[in-house]
PDB file of C-alpha atoms and ligand atoms in Angstrom:
ATOM      1  CA  MET A 127     -57.744  14.286 -61.814  1.00 66.00           C
ATOM      2  CA  ASP A 128     -55.746  14.544 -65.418  1.00 73.00           C
ATOM      3  CA  LYS A 129     -54.423  18.344 -64.676  1.00 86.00           C
ATOM      4  CA  LEU A 130     -53.214  17.816 -61.520  1.00 90.00           C
ATOM      5  CA  PRO A 131     -49.322  18.645 -61.178  1.00 93.00           C
ATOM      6  CA  HIS A 132     -47.659  14.754 -61.159  1.00 94.00           C
ATOM      7  CA  ALA A 133     -46.506  15.746 -57.188  1.00 92.00           C
ATOM      8  CA  LEU A 134     -49.696  16.575 -56.455  1.00 93.00           C
ATOM      9  CA  ARG A 135     -51.514  13.611 -58.400  1.00 94.00           C
ATOM     10  CA  ILE A 136     -49.305  11.442 -56.700  1.00 94.00           C
ATOM     11  CA  VAL A 137     -49.970  12.250 -52.982  1.00 93.00           C
ATOM     12  CA  VAL A 138     -54.297  12.256 -54.184  1.00 95.00           C
ATOM     13  CA  ASP A 139     -53.324   8.981 -55.868  1.00 95.00           C
ATOM     14  CA  GLN A 140     -51.894   7.374 -52.153  1.00 94.00           C
ATOM     15  CA  LEU A 141     -54.397   9.096 -50.007  1.00 94.00           C
ATOM     16  CA  ALA A 142     -57.281   7.753 -52.216  1.00 94.00           C
ATOM     17  CA  ARG A 143     -56.000   4.413 -51.223  1.00 93.00           C
ATOM     18  CA  LEU A 144     -56.430   4.428 -47.472  1.00 90.00           C
ATOM     19  CA  PRO A 145     -59.768   3.615 -46.443  1.00 85.00           C
ATOM     20  CA  GLY A 146     -63.132   5.368 -46.718  1.00 88.00           C
ATOM     21  CA  LEU A 147     -61.451   8.068 -49.142  1.00 90.00           C
ATOM     22  CA  GLY A 148     -62.233   8.635 -52.179  1.00 90.00           C
ATOM     23  CA  PRO A 149     -60.647  10.730 -54.890  1.00 91.00           C
ATOM     24  CA  LYS A 150     -62.431  13.912 -53.898  1.00 93.00           C
ATOM     25  CA  SER A 151     -61.816  13.348 -50.160  1.00 95.00           C
ATOM     26  CA  ALA A 152     -57.952  12.712 -51.510  1.00 95.00           C
ATOM     27  CA  LEU A 153     -57.280  15.845 -53.030  1.00 95.00           C
ATOM     28  CA  ARG A 154     -59.363  17.973 -49.939  1.00 95.00           C
ATOM     29  CA  ILE A 155     -56.649  16.556 -47.941  1.00 94.00           C
ATOM     30  CA  ALA A 156     -53.672  16.686 -50.445  1.00 94.00           C
ATOM     31  CA  LEU A 157     -54.505  20.777 -50.656  1.00 94.00           C
ATOM     32  CA  THR A 158     -55.057  21.355 -47.217  1.00 94.00           C
ATOM     33  CA  LEU A 159     -51.362  19.634 -46.494  1.00 93.00           C
ATOM     34  CA  LEU A 160     -49.663  22.144 -49.016  1.00 92.00           C
ATOM     35  CA  ASN A 161     -51.934  25.226 -47.409  1.00 94.00           C
ATOM     36  CA  GLN A 162     -50.804  25.054 -44.333  1.00 93.00           C
ATOM     37  CA  PRO A 163     -47.610  26.319 -42.670  1.00 95.00           C
ATOM     38  CA  GLU A 164     -44.579  24.308 -43.944  1.00 93.00           C
ATOM     39  CA  GLU A 165     -43.289  23.241 -40.443  1.00 94.00           C
ATOM     40  CA  THR A 166     -46.280  21.012 -39.694  1.00 94.00           C
ATOM     41  CA  THR A 167     -46.378  19.302 -43.458  1.00 91.00           C
ATOM     42  CA  ARG A 168     -42.718  18.135 -42.981  1.00 93.00           C
ATOM     43  CA  THR A 169     -43.855  17.158 -39.509  1.00 95.00           C
ATOM     44  CA  LEU A 170     -46.349  15.196 -40.556  1.00 92.00           C
ATOM     45  CA  GLY A 171     -44.235  13.719 -43.097  1.00 91.00           C
ATOM     46  CA  ARG A 172     -41.412  12.795 -40.747  1.00 92.00           C
ATOM     47  CA  SER A 173     -43.941  11.136 -38.663  1.00 93.00           C
ATOM     48  CA  ILE A 174     -45.344   8.792 -41.060  1.00 90.00           C
ATOM     49  CA  LEU A 175     -41.649   8.019 -42.214  1.00 89.00           C
ATOM     50  CA  GLU A 176     -40.520   7.186 -38.469  1.00 88.00           C
ATOM     51  CA  LEU A 177     -44.041   4.983 -37.386  1.00 86.00           C
ATOM     52  CA  ARG A 178     -42.433   2.554 -40.351  1.00 83.00           C
ATOM     53  CA  ASP A 179     -39.264   3.099 -39.084  1.00 86.00           C
ATOM     54  CA  SER A 180     -39.839   2.278 -35.181  1.00 88.00           C
ATOM     55  CA  LEU A 181     -42.850   0.442 -35.012  1.00 89.00           C
ATOM     56  CA  SER A 182     -42.848  -3.156 -35.887  1.00 88.00           C
ATOM     57  CA  LEU A 183     -44.446  -6.744 -34.770  1.00 91.00           C
ATOM     58  CA  CYS A 184     -44.004  -8.382 -31.920  1.00 95.00           C
ATOM     59  CA  ARG A 185     -42.616 -11.986 -32.892  1.00 95.00           C
ATOM     60  CA  LEU A 186     -44.715 -14.055 -30.046  1.00 95.00           C
ATOM     61  CA  CYS A 187     -47.900 -11.638 -30.506  1.00 96.00           C
ATOM     62  CA  GLY A 188     -47.902 -10.436 -33.961  1.00 95.00           C
ATOM     63  CA  SER A 189     -49.061  -7.226 -31.807  1.00 94.00           C
ATOM     64  CA  ILE A 190     -47.533  -3.774 -33.169  1.00 92.00           C
ATOM     65  CA  SER A 191     -44.829  -2.623 -30.541  1.00 93.00           C
ATOM     66  CA  GLU A 192     -42.105  -0.254 -29.925  1.00 92.00           C
ATOM     67  CA  THR A 193     -40.470  -3.625 -28.526  1.00 92.00           C
ATOM     68  CA  ASP A 194     -40.121  -7.137 -29.583  1.00 92.00           C
ATOM     69  CA  PRO A 195     -41.691  -8.990 -27.880  1.00 95.00           C
ATOM     70  CA  CYS A 196     -43.660  -6.101 -26.886  1.00 96.00           C
ATOM     71  CA  GLN A 197     -44.568  -5.773 -23.108  1.00 95.00           C
ATOM     72  CA  ILE A 198     -47.207  -7.764 -22.793  1.00 96.00           C
ATOM     73  CA  CYS A 199     -45.235 -10.485 -23.704  1.00 96.00           C
ATOM     74  CA  SER A 200     -42.363  -9.280 -22.038  1.00 96.00           C
ATOM     75  CA  ASP A 201     -44.309  -8.800 -18.509  1.00 96.00           C
ATOM     76  CA  PRO A 202     -43.813 -11.528 -16.138  1.00 95.00           C
ATOM     77  CA  GLY A 203     -46.423 -10.937 -13.537  1.00 96.00           C
ATOM     78  CA  ARG A 204     -49.089 -12.081 -16.447  1.00 96.00           C
ATOM     79  CA  SER A 205     -50.094 -16.031 -16.821  1.00 95.00           C
ATOM     80  CA  GLU A 206     -48.393 -17.747 -19.850  1.00 94.00           C
ATOM     81  CA  GLU A 207     -51.749 -20.078 -18.938  1.00 96.00           C
ATOM     82  CA  GLN A 208     -53.941 -18.121 -21.378  1.00 97.00           C
ATOM     83  CA  LEU A 209     -54.098 -17.065 -24.586  1.00 97.00           C
ATOM     84  CA  CYS A 210     -56.947 -14.768 -25.498  1.00 97.00           C
ATOM     85  CA  LEU A 211     -56.811 -14.528 -29.721  1.00 97.00           C
ATOM     86  CA  VAL A 212     -58.191 -11.351 -30.973  1.00 95.00           C
ATOM     87  CA  ALA A 213     -59.083 -10.341 -34.565  1.00 93.00           C
ATOM     88  CA  ASP A 214     -56.744  -7.718 -34.981  1.00 92.00           C
ATOM     89  CA  TRP A 215     -54.633  -5.012 -32.822  1.00 92.00           C
ATOM     90  CA  ASP A 216     -57.757  -2.652 -31.711  1.00 89.00           C
ATOM     91  CA  ALA A 217     -59.366  -5.536 -30.155  1.00 90.00           C
ATOM     92  CA  LEU A 218     -56.192  -6.478 -28.122  1.00 93.00           C
ATOM     93  CA  LEU A 219     -56.448  -2.972 -26.467  1.00 91.00           C
ATOM     94  CA  THR A 220     -59.739  -2.791 -26.123  1.00 89.00           C
ATOM     95  CA  ILE A 221     -59.279  -5.961 -23.998  1.00 91.00           C
ATOM     96  CA  ASP A 222     -56.074  -4.273 -22.274  1.00 92.00           C
ATOM     97  CA  GLU A 223     -57.406  -1.142 -21.654  1.00 90.00           C
ATOM     98  CA  ALA A 224     -60.173  -2.197 -19.602  1.00 87.00           C
ATOM     99  CA  GLY A 225     -57.773  -4.190 -17.677  1.00 88.00           C
ATOM    100  CA  PHE A 226     -59.883  -7.146 -16.692  1.00 89.00           C
ATOM    101  CA  TYR A 227     -57.392  -9.851 -18.180  1.00 93.00           C
ATOM    102  CA  SER A 228     -53.988 -10.897 -16.977  1.00 94.00           C
ATOM    103  CA  GLY A 229     -53.110 -13.489 -19.294  1.00 96.00           C
ATOM    104  CA  LYS A 230     -51.646 -13.080 -22.419  1.00 97.00           C
ATOM    105  CA  TYR A 231     -52.544 -13.022 -26.792  1.00 97.00           C
ATOM    106  CA  LEU A 232     -52.092 -13.398 -30.013  1.00 97.00           C
ATOM    107  CA  VAL A 233     -53.258 -10.863 -32.908  1.00 97.00           C
ATOM    108  CA  LEU A 234     -54.582 -13.574 -35.856  1.00 95.00           C
ATOM    109  CA  GLY A 235     -54.084 -10.801 -38.236  1.00 93.00           C
ATOM    110  CA  GLY A 236     -58.259 -11.028 -39.448  1.00 92.00           C
ATOM    111  CA  LEU A 237     -61.334 -12.809 -39.692  1.00 93.00           C
ATOM    112  CA  LEU A 238     -61.249 -16.007 -42.717  1.00 93.00           C
ATOM    113  CA  SER A 239     -64.044 -14.120 -45.541  1.00 89.00           C
ATOM    114  CA  PRO A 240     -63.997 -16.236 -48.097  1.00 80.00           C
ATOM    115  CA  LEU A 241     -66.114 -12.749 -49.529  1.00 82.00           C
ATOM    116  CA  ASP A 242     -63.293 -10.082 -48.734  1.00 80.00           C
ATOM    117  CA  GLY A 243     -60.739 -13.296 -49.948  1.00 82.00           C
ATOM    118  CA  MET A 244     -59.589 -13.934 -46.358  1.00 85.00           C
ATOM    119  CA  GLN A 245     -57.973 -17.288 -46.334  1.00 88.00           C
ATOM    120  CA  SER A 246     -57.091 -19.783 -43.787  1.00 88.00           C
ATOM    121  CA  GLU A 247     -53.186 -18.490 -45.082  1.00 87.00           C
ATOM    122  CA  GLN A 248     -53.310 -14.824 -44.042  1.00 90.00           C
ATOM    123  CA  LEU A 249     -53.785 -15.643 -40.322  1.00 92.00           C
ATOM    124  CA  ALA A 250     -51.412 -15.924 -38.107  1.00 93.00           C
ATOM    125  CA  THR A 251     -51.456 -19.506 -37.339  1.00 93.00           C
ATOM    126  CA  ASP A 252     -47.738 -20.036 -37.072  1.00 93.00           C
ATOM    127  CA  LEU A 253     -47.086 -18.224 -34.073  1.00 94.00           C
ATOM    128  CA  LEU A 254     -50.087 -19.947 -32.551  1.00 95.00           C
ATOM    129  CA  GLN A 255     -48.670 -23.493 -33.187  1.00 94.00           C
ATOM    130  CA  GLU A 256     -45.443 -21.660 -31.786  1.00 94.00           C
ATOM    131  CA  ARG A 257     -47.406 -20.470 -28.374  1.00 94.00           C
ATOM    132  CA  LEU A 258     -48.971 -24.082 -28.605  1.00 94.00           C
ATOM    133  CA  ALA A 259     -45.671 -26.110 -28.609  1.00 93.00           C
ATOM    134  CA  SER A 260     -44.640 -24.826 -25.443  1.00 90.00           C
ATOM    135  CA  GLY A 261     -46.391 -26.603 -23.781  1.00 91.00           C
ATOM    136  CA  GLN A 262     -47.637 -23.784 -20.879  1.00 94.00           C
ATOM    137  CA  ILE A 263     -50.972 -22.597 -22.441  1.00 96.00           C
ATOM    138  CA  ARG A 264     -54.097 -24.760 -20.774  1.00 97.00           C
ATOM    139  CA  GLU A 265     -56.365 -22.273 -21.683  1.00 97.00           C
ATOM    140  CA  ILE A 266     -57.542 -20.324 -25.314  1.00 97.00           C
ATOM    141  CA  ILE A 267     -59.993 -17.786 -25.246  1.00 96.00           C
ATOM    142  CA  LEU A 268     -60.721 -16.458 -28.232  1.00 95.00           C
ATOM    143  CA  ALA A 269     -62.575 -13.428 -28.732  1.00 93.00           C
ATOM    144  CA  LEU A 270     -63.122 -12.267 -32.190  1.00 91.00           C
ATOM    145  CA  GLY A 271     -66.846 -10.827 -31.786  1.00 85.00           C
ATOM    146  CA  THR A 272     -70.021 -12.454 -33.235  1.00 83.00           C
ATOM    147  CA  THR A 273     -70.700 -11.942 -36.862  1.00 85.00           C
ATOM    148  CA  ARG A 274     -70.299 -14.309 -39.419  1.00 87.00           C
ATOM    149  CA  ASP A 275     -67.459 -14.551 -39.959  1.00 91.00           C
ATOM    150  CA  SER A 276     -65.746 -14.695 -37.059  1.00 89.00           C
ATOM    151  CA  GLU A 277     -67.644 -17.863 -36.408  1.00 90.00           C
ATOM    152  CA  ALA A 278     -66.046 -18.804 -38.637  1.00 92.00           C
ATOM    153  CA  THR A 279     -62.962 -18.081 -37.996  1.00 95.00           C
ATOM    154  CA  GLU A 280     -63.943 -19.531 -34.198  1.00 94.00           C
ATOM    155  CA  SER A 281     -64.760 -22.586 -35.749  1.00 93.00           C
ATOM    156  CA  TYR A 282     -61.477 -23.741 -37.776  1.00 95.00           C
ATOM    157  CA  ILE A 283     -58.965 -22.340 -35.054  1.00 95.00           C
ATOM    158  CA  SER A 284     -60.822 -24.362 -32.311  1.00 95.00           C
ATOM    159  CA  ASN A 285     -60.425 -27.775 -34.582  1.00 95.00           C
ATOM    160  CA  LEU A 286     -57.067 -26.763 -35.459  1.00 94.00           C
ATOM    161  CA  ILE A 287     -56.051 -26.683 -31.610  1.00 95.00           C
ATOM    162  CA  ARG A 288     -57.505 -29.843 -31.069  1.00 95.00           C
ATOM    163  CA  ARG A 289     -55.509 -32.050 -33.734  1.00 93.00           C
ATOM    164  CA  THR A 290     -52.645 -30.537 -32.300  1.00 91.00           C
ATOM    165  CA  ASN A 291     -53.328 -30.301 -28.225  1.00 94.00           C
ATOM    166  CA  PRO A 292     -56.755 -31.721 -27.652  1.00 94.00           C
ATOM    167  CA  GLU A 293     -55.769 -31.193 -23.207  1.00 95.00           C
ATOM    168  CA  ILE A 294     -56.299 -27.032 -23.621  1.00 96.00           C
ATOM    169  CA  ARG A 295     -59.568 -25.998 -22.768  1.00 96.00           C
ATOM    170  CA  ILE A 296     -60.360 -23.957 -25.738  1.00 96.00           C
ATOM    171  CA  THR A 297     -63.817 -20.535 -24.103  1.00 95.00           C
ATOM    172  CA  ARG A 298     -65.437 -17.890 -26.555  1.00 92.00           C
ATOM    173  CA  LEU A 299     -66.495 -15.103 -24.747  1.00 86.00           C
ATOM    174  CA  ALA A 300     -70.003 -15.634 -23.945  1.00 81.00           C
ATOM    175  CA  GLN A 301     -72.940 -14.157 -26.473  1.00 70.00           C
ATOM    176  CA  GLY A 302     -74.220 -10.898 -24.585  1.00 61.00           C
ATOM    177  CA  ILE A 303     -73.088  -9.097 -26.893  1.00 55.00           C
ATOM    178  CA  PRO A 304     -75.290  -8.148 -29.782  1.00 56.00           C
ATOM    179  CA  VAL A 305     -74.588 -10.457 -32.579  1.00 49.00           C
ATOM    180  CA  GLY A 306     -72.961  -8.854 -35.185  1.00 53.00           C
ATOM    181  CA  SER A 307     -71.339  -6.844 -33.360  1.00 60.00           C
ATOM    182  CA  GLU A 308     -67.583  -5.898 -33.006  1.00 68.00           C
ATOM    183  CA  LEU A 309     -65.120  -6.884 -30.170  1.00 72.00           C
ATOM    184  CA  LYS A 310     -63.628  -3.546 -30.577  1.00 71.00           C
ATOM    185  CA  TYR A 311     -66.395  -1.734 -29.961  1.00 73.00           C
ATOM    186  CA  MET A 312     -67.772  -2.846 -26.677  1.00 75.00           C
ATOM    187  CA  ASP A 313     -67.826  -0.834 -23.418  1.00 79.00           C
ATOM    188  CA  ARG A 314     -65.363  -2.292 -20.584  1.00 81.00           C
ATOM    189  CA  GLU A 315     -68.308  -3.525 -18.271  1.00 82.00           C
ATOM    190  CA  THR A 316     -69.788  -6.154 -21.144  1.00 81.00           C
ATOM    191  CA  LEU A 317     -66.609  -6.365 -21.982  1.00 82.00           C
ATOM    192  CA  LYS A 318     -65.321  -7.934 -18.293  1.00 84.00           C
ATOM    193  CA  GLN A 319     -68.967  -9.933 -17.970  1.00 82.00           C
ATOM    194  CA  SER A 320     -68.485 -11.745 -21.195  1.00 83.00           C
ATOM    195  CA  LEU A 321     -65.350 -12.592 -19.905  1.00 85.00           C
ATOM    196  CA  ASN A 322     -66.719 -13.472 -16.809  1.00 84.00           C
ATOM    197  CA  PHE A 323     -69.189 -16.194 -18.116  1.00 84.00           C
ATOM    198  CA  ARG A 324     -67.334 -17.426 -21.546  1.00 89.00           C
ATOM    199  CA  GLN A 325     -68.174 -20.370 -22.655  1.00 86.00           C
ATOM    200  CA  GLN A 326     -66.687 -23.720 -23.340  1.00 89.00           C
ATOM    201  CA  LEU A 327     -66.445 -24.889 -26.950  1.00 85.00           C
TER     202      LEU A 327
HETATM  203 ZN1  LIG B 681     -46.015  -9.293 -27.975  1.00 67.17          ZN
END
């Protein structure tokens, strides 16, 4: 890669940082971009910039949104009494697009994972504390999946809630889900069943 022209090497280095891309595929993408009509490449560049400028994180739930608070948090038709905790925004989308849950959400920003260096300080527990302090929540639904990391996160989060708000009901999605599965890949029907038959912790 040392012989690449400077401008090309910068793009290749940046692309190679993306998940699933090594230096070779990064170079292939960079060359494809270079071979496209100039306007196509410029449009892509501009859209990436606008992505950062026009989107932000909702201050209430931590989801990616064009408005703050996001559409879901500012929807008066949604119950304030149920709060569904998800690991990431993809999982929120999966549940919400299925269209049967009418409470609110909170995005934790990941799962505890000592091996990947994901510590409790990196989870959005500050957002959770703020939501608990509102006094409106009666049930927290943990929708974190069934991997080892999600179980560790479940017990950490439920202990945290019990310490400050023992009156809140804590539930998790029913375990019809195959072990090790990630919530964002679940189909609508399985998801609906696991919410209907959720278990009390
Ligand atoms: Zn929100």
